[in-house]
Short mmCIF file of C-alpha atoms in Angstrom, two decimals:
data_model
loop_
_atom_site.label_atom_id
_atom_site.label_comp_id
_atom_site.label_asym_id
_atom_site.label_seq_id
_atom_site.Cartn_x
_atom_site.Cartn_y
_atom_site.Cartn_z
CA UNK I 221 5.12 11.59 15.47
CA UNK I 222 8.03 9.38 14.74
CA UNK I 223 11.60 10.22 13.50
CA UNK I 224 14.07 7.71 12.22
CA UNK I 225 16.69 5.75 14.96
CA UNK I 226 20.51 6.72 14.48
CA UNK I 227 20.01 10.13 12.40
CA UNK I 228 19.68 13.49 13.33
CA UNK I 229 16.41 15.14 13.21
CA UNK I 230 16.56 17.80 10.37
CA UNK I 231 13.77 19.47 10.89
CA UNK I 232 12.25 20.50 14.71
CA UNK I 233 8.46 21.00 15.38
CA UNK I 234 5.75 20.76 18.25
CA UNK I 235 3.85 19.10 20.20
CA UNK I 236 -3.04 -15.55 10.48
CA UNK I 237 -5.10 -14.83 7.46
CA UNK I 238 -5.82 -11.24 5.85
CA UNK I 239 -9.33 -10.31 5.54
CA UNK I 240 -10.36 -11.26 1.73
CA UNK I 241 -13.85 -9.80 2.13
CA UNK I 242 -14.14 -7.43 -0.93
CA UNK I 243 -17.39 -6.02 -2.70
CA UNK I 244 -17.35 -5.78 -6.82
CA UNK I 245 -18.45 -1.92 -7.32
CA UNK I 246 -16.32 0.32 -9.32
CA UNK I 247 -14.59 3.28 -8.03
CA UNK I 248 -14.76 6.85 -8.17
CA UNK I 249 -13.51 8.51 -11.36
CA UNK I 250 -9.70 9.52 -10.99
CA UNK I 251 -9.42 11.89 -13.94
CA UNK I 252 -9.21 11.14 -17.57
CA UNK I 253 -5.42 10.26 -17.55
CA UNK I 254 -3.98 13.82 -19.07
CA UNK I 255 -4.27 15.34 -15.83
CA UNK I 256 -1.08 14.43 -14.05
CA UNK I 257 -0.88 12.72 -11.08
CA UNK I 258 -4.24 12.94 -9.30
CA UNK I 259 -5.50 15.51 -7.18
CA UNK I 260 -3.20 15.45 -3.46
CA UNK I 261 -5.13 15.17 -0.24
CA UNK I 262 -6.10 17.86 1.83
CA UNK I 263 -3.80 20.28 3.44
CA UNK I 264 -2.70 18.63 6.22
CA UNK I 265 -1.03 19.57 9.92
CA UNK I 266 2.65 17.98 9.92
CA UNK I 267 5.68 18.53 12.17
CA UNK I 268 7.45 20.34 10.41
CA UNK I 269 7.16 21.58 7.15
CA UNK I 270 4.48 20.35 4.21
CA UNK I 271 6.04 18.46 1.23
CA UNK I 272 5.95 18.88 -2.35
CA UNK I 273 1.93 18.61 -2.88
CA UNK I 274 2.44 16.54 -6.17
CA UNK I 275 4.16 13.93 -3.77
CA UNK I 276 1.20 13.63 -1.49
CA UNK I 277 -1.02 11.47 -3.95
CA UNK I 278 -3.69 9.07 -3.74
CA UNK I 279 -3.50 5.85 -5.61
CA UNK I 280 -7.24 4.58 -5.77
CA UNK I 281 -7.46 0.64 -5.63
CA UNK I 282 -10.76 -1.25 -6.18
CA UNK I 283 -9.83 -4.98 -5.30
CA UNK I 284 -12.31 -7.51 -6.35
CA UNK I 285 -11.54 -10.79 -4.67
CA UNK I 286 -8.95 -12.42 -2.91
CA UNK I 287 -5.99 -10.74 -3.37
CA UNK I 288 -2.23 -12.21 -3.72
CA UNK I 289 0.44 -10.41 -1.92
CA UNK I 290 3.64 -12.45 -2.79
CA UNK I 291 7.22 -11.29 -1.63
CA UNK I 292 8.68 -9.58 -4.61
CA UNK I 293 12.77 -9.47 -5.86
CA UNK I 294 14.59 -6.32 -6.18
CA UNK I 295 14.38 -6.96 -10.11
CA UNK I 296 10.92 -7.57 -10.21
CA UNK I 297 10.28 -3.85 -7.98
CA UNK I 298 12.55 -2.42 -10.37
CA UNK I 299 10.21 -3.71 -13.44
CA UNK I 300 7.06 -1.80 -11.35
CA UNK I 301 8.94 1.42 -10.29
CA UNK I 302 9.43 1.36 -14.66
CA UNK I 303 6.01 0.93 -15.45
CA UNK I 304 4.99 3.21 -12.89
CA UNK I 305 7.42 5.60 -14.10
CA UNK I 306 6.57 5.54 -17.81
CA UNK I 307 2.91 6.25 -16.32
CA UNK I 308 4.07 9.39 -14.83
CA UNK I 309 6.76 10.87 -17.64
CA UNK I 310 2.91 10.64 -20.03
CA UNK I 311 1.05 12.48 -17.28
CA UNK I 312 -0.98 9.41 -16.24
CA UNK I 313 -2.34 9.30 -12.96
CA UNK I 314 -2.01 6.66 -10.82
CA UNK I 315 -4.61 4.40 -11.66
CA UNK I 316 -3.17 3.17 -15.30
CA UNK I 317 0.35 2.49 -13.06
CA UNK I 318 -1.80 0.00 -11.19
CA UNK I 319 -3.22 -1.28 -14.20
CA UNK I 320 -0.41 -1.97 -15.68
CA UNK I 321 1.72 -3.32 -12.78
CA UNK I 322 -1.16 -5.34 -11.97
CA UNK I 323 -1.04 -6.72 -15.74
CA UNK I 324 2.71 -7.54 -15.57
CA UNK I 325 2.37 -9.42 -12.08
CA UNK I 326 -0.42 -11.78 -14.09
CA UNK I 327 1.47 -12.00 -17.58
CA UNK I 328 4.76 -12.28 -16.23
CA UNK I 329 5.45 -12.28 -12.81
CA UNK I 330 7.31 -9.27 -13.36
CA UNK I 331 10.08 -10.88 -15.07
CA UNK I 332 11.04 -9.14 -18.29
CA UNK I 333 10.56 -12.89 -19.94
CA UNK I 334 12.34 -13.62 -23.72
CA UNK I 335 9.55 -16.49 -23.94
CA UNK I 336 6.04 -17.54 -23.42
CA UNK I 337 2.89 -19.08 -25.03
CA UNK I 338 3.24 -18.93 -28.74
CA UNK I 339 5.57 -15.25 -29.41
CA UNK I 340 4.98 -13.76 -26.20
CA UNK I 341 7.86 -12.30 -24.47
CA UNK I 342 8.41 -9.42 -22.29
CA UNK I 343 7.23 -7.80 -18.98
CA UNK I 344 3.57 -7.79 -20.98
CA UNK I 345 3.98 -11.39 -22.88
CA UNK I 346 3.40 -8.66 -26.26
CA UNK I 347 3.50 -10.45 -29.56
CA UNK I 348 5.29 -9.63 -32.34
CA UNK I 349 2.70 -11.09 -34.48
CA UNK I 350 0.29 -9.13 -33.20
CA UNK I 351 1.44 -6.07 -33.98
CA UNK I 352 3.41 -5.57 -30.39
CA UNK I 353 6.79 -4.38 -32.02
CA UNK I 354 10.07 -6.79 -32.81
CA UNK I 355 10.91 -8.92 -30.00
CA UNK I 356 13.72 -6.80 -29.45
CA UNK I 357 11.33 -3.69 -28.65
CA UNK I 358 8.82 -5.50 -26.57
CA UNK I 359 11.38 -6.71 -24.31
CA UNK I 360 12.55 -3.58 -23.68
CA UNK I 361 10.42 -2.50 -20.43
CA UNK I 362 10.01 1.40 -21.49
CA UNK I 363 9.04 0.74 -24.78
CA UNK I 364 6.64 -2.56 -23.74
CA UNK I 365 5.24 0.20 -20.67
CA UNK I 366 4.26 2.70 -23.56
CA UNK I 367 2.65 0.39 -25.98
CA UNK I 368 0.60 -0.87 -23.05
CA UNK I 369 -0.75 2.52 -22.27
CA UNK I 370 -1.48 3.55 -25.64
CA UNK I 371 -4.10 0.79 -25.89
CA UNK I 372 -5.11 1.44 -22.06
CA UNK I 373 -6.02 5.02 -22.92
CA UNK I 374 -8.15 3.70 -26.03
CA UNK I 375 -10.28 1.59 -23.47
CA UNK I 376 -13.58 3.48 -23.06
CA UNK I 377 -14.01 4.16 -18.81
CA UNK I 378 -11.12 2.81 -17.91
CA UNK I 379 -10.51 4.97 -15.22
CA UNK I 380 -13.65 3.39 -13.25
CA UNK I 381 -13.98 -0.41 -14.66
CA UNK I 382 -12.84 -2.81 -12.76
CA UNK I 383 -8.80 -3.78 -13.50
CA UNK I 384 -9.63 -6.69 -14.53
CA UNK I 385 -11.80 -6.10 -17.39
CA UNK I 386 -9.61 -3.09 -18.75
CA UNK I 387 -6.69 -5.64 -18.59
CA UNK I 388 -8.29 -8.00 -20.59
CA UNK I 389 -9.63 -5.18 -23.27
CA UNK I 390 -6.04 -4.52 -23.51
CA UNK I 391 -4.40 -8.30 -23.24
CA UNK I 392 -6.87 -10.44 -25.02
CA UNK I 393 -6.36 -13.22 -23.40
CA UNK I 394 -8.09 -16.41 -23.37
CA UNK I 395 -11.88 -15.85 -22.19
CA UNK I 396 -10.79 -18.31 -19.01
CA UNK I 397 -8.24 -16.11 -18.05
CA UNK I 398 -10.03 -12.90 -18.32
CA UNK I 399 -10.45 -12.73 -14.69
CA UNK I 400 -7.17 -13.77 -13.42
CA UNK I 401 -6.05 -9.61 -13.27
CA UNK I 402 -7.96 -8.67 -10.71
CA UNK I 403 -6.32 -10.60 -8.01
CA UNK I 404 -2.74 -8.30 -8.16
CA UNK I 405 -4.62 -5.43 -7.73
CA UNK I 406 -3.38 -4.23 -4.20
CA UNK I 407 -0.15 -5.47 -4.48
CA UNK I 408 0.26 -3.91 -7.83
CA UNK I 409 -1.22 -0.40 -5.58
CA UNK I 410 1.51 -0.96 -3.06
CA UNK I 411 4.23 -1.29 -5.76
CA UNK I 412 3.04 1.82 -7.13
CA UNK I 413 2.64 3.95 -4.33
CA UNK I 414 6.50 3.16 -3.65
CA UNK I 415 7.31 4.46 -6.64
CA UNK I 416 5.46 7.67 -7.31
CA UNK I 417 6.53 9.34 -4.59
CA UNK I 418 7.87 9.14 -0.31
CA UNK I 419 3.98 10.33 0.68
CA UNK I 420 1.96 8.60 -1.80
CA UNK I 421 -0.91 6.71 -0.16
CA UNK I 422 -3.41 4.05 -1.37
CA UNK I 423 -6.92 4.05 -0.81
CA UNK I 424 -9.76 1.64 -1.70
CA UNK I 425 -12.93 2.83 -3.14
CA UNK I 426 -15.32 -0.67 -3.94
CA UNK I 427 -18.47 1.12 -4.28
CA UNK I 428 -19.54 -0.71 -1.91
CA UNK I 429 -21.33 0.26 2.01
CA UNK I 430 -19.49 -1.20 4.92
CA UNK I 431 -21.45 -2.62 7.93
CA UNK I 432 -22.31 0.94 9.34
CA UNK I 433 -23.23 2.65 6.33
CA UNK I 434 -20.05 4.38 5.58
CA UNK I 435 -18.62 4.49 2.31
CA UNK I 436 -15.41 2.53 2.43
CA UNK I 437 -12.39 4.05 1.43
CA UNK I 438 -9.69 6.41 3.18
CA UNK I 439 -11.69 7.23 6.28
CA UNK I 440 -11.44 4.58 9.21
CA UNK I 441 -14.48 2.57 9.40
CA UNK I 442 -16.28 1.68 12.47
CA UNK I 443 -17.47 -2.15 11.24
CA UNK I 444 -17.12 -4.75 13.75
CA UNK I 445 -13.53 -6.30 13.30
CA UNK I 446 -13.13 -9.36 10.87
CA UNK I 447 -13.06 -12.44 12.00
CA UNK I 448 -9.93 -13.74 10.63
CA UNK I 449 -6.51 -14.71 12.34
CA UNK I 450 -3.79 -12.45 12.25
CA UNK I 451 -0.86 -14.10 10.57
CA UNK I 452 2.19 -12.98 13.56
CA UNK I 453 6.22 -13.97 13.46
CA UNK I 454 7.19 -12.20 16.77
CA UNK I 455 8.85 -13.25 20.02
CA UNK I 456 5.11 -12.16 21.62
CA UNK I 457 1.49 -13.39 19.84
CA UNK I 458 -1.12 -10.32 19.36
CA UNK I 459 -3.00 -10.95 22.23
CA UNK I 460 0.76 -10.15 24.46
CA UNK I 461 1.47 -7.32 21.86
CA UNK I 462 -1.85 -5.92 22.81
CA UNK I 463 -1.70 -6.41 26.77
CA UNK I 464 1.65 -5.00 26.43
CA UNK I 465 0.08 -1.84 24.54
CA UNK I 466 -2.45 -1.37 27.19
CA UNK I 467 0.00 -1.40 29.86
CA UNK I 468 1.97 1.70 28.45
CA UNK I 469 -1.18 3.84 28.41
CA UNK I 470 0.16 6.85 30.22
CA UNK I 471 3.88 6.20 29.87
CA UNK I 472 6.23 8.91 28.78
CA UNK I 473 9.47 9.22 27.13
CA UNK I 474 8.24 7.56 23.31
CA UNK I 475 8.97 11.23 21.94
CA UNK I 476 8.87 10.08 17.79
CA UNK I 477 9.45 6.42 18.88
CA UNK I 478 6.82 5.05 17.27
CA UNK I 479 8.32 2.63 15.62
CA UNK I 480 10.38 1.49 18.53
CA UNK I 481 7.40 1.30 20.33
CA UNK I 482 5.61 -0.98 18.40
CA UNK I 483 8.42 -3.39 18.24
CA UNK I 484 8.23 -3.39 22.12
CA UNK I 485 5.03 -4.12 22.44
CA UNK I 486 6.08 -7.42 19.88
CA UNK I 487 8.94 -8.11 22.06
CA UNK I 488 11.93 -6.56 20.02
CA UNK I 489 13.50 -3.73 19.34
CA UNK I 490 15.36 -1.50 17.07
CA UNK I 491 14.60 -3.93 14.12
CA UNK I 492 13.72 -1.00 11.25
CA UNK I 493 15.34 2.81 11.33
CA UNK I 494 11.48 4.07 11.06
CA UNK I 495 7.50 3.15 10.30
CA UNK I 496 8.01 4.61 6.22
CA UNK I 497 11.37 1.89 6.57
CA UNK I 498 8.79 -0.57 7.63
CA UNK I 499 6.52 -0.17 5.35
CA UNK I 500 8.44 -0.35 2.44
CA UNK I 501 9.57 -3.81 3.69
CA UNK I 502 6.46 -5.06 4.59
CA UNK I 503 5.35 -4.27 0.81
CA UNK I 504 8.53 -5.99 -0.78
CA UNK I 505 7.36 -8.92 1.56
CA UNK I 506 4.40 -9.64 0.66
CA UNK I 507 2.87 -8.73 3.81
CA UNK I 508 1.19 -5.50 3.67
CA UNK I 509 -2.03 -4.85 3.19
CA UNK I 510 -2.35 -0.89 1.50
CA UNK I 511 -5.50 0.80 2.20
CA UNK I 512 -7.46 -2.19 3.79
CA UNK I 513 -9.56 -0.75 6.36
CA UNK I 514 -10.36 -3.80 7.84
CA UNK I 515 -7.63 -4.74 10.29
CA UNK I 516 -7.60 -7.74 12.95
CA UNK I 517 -6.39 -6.82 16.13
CA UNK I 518 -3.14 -7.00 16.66
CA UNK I 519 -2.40 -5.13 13.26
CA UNK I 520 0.31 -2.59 12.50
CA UNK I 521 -1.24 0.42 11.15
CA UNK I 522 0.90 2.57 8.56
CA UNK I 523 0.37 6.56 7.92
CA UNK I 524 1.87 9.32 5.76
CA UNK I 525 2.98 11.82 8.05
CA UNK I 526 4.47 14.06 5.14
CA UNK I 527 7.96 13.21 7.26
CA UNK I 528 10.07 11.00 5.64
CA UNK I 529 10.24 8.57 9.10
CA UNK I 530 5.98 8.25 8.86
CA UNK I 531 3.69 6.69 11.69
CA UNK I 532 2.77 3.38 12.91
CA UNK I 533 0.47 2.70 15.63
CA UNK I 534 -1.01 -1.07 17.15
CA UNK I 535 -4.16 -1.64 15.96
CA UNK I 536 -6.18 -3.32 19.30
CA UNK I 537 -9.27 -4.01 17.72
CA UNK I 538 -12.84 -2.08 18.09
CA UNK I 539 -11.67 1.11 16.24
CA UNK I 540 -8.81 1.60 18.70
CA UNK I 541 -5.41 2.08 18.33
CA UNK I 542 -2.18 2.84 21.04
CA UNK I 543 -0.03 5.27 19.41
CA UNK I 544 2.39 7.66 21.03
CA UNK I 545 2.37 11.56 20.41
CA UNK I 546 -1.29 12.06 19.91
CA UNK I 547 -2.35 14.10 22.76
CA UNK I 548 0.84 14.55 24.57
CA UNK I 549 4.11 14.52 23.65
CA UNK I 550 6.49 11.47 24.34
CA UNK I 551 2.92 9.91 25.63
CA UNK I 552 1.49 6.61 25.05
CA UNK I 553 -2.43 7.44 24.46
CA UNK I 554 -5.60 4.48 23.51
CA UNK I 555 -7.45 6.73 20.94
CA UNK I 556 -10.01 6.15 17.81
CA UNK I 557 -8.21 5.33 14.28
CA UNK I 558 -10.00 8.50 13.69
CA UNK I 559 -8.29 10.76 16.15
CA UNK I 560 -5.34 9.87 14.09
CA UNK I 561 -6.48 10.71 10.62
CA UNK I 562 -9.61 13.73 11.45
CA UNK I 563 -7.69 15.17 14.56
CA UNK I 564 -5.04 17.56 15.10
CA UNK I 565 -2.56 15.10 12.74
CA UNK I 566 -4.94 14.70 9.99
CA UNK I 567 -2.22 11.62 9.27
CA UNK I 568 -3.19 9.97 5.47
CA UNK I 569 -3.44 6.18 5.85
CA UNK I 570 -1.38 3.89 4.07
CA UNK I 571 -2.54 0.43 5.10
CA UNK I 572 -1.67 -2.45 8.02
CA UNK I 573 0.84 -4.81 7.71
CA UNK I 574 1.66 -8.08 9.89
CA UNK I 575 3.85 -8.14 12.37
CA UNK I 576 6.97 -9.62 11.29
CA UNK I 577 9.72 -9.32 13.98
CA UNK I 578 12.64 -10.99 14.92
CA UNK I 579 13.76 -12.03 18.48
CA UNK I 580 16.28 -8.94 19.08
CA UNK I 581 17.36 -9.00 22.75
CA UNK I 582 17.63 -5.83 24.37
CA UNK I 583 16.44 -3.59 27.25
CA UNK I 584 12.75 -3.90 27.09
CA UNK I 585 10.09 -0.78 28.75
CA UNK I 586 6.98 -2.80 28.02
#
């Protein structure tokens, strides 16, 4: 599908505004927290060969409400990938990572704090007077990270609640404040999906029936598009990004260039070494949007390929996407978001991001 600009190729093979709609159903169970990781996805067709299964996770999200996705430091992703990693070393699955990150993000921003209201300090704002540990411990991110998830495994269901009421069985906060969790909840996913492992995916799960019937989650849904602007910084607006698409239908030589592809189609080029590269900034800046199914046109869609380069195609609205490699090799093909993830690719979605490009002057195909 795609391979990654200015490195070899290890391994050879074949062939404006963010859509805020959310419903408030809880998700499917994930497991009762002592089973490791979570189940991995199907077996999958890759080019090349398939990864460690207990890499290819799913991280299920259920976000209630409008949801902040703020551009976070390289201390404050280091404070996740901790909590998410203390998660893991107990054999947690995925869902008390996002919990927890999604905790931090409300109590503290992330920032391992040495004040707050009252005694609070720490990633989790713990008090010593409540029986926390000495300031000392609680500001220690490991040990804070464990005493959060011993209480988080004491909360009855909180595999399927919503995050924002198992945060606040755990926090006690305030009864105002009780609701304020819910709002990190797929940034805290995207954080932790970094962390667990190269091919771990989000996916939403509300409970909830999308316009058509389907049940949302993984699968690409067929709803009508949202009516929303697509917030774009690019030397070309969607609308030319998605002329430019159409115009490459049939054009060869994009041979695992999808990211450079997609950067055409923007106007630029050779702006990230690959779509997993991309990704990974588009989460750090606040700009991805993991496991939304609900793209504008315009959108940059993100898969796991089980490569470590991944997939991006241009998302150009009605269900269909340009993407190169699909049906031919090297060839630029219009196809159904399906034909990506239920056809010969079987590629596990990670999310859309906005296009963020800058003007990078250069030879331009499309």
């Amino acid at each position: 599908m795609c391979t990654i600009y200015a490195a070899a190729l290890l391994i050879g093979g074949g062939a404006g505004e963010a859509n805020a709609a959310t419903c408030t159903g809880a998700i499917t169970g994930v497991g009762n927290g002592a089973s490791g990781p979570g189940a991995g996805g199907a077996s999958k067709k890759y080019d090349g060969t398939l990864q460690d299964k207990n890499s290819q996770v799913r991280v299920p999200l259920a976000p209630q409400g409008r949801q902040n996705l703020p551009h976070w430091s390289a201390a404050q992703t280091r404070n996740a990938a901790t909590i998410t990693n203390v998660a893991r070393s107990r054999n947690l699955a995925p869902r008390a990572a996002v919990i927890a990150v999604a905790t931090a993000m409300q109590e503290s921003t992330l920032i391992n704090r040495n004040d707050g209201h009252a005694d609070s300090v720490g990633l989790f704002q713990q008090r010593p007077s409540q029986g926390w540990g000495s300031i000392a411990q609680i500001t220690d991110p490991v040990y804070a990270s464990k005493k959060f998830y011993d209480q988080l495994v004491k909360v009855s269901g909180w595999q399927t609640k919503p995050l924002t009421r198992v945060a606040a069985t755990v926090q006690r906060p305030a009864e105002e404040y009780e609701g304020e969790y819910a709002k990190w909840e797929q940034s805290a996913g995207s954080l932790v999906a970094d962390t667990w492992g190269t091919h771990a995916v989000t996916s939403e799960f509300t409970g909830c029936e999308t316009e058509d019937g389907a049940r949302a989650g993984n699968k690409a849904s067929s709803a009508v598009d949202p009516v929303t602007k697509l917030r774009s910084q690019a030397p070309r607006t969607p609308a030319a990004a998605i002329r430019a698409a159409g115009r490459a239908k049939g054009m060869g030589g994009w041979y695992r260039l999808c990211e450079l592809f997609v950067e055409q189609a923007y106007g630029t080029r050779a702006v990230h070494a690959s779509a997993n590269a991309h990704w990974r900034a588009a989460v750090a800046g606040g700009y991805a949007h993991p496991g939304d199914n609900r793209p504008p046109p315009g959108a940059l869609l993100f898969y796991d390929t089980g490569q470590d380069a991944g997939h991006v195609a241009l998302y150009l609205g009605s269900d269909k996407v340009a993407s190169n490699d699909i049906h031919v090799d090297g060839q630029i093909s219009i196809v159904s978001r399906k034909d990506l993830t239920e056809g010969t690719w079987r590629l596990r979605y990670r999310g859309w991001a906005e296009p963020r490009f800058p003007a990078n002057p250069g030879a331009n195909r499309i």
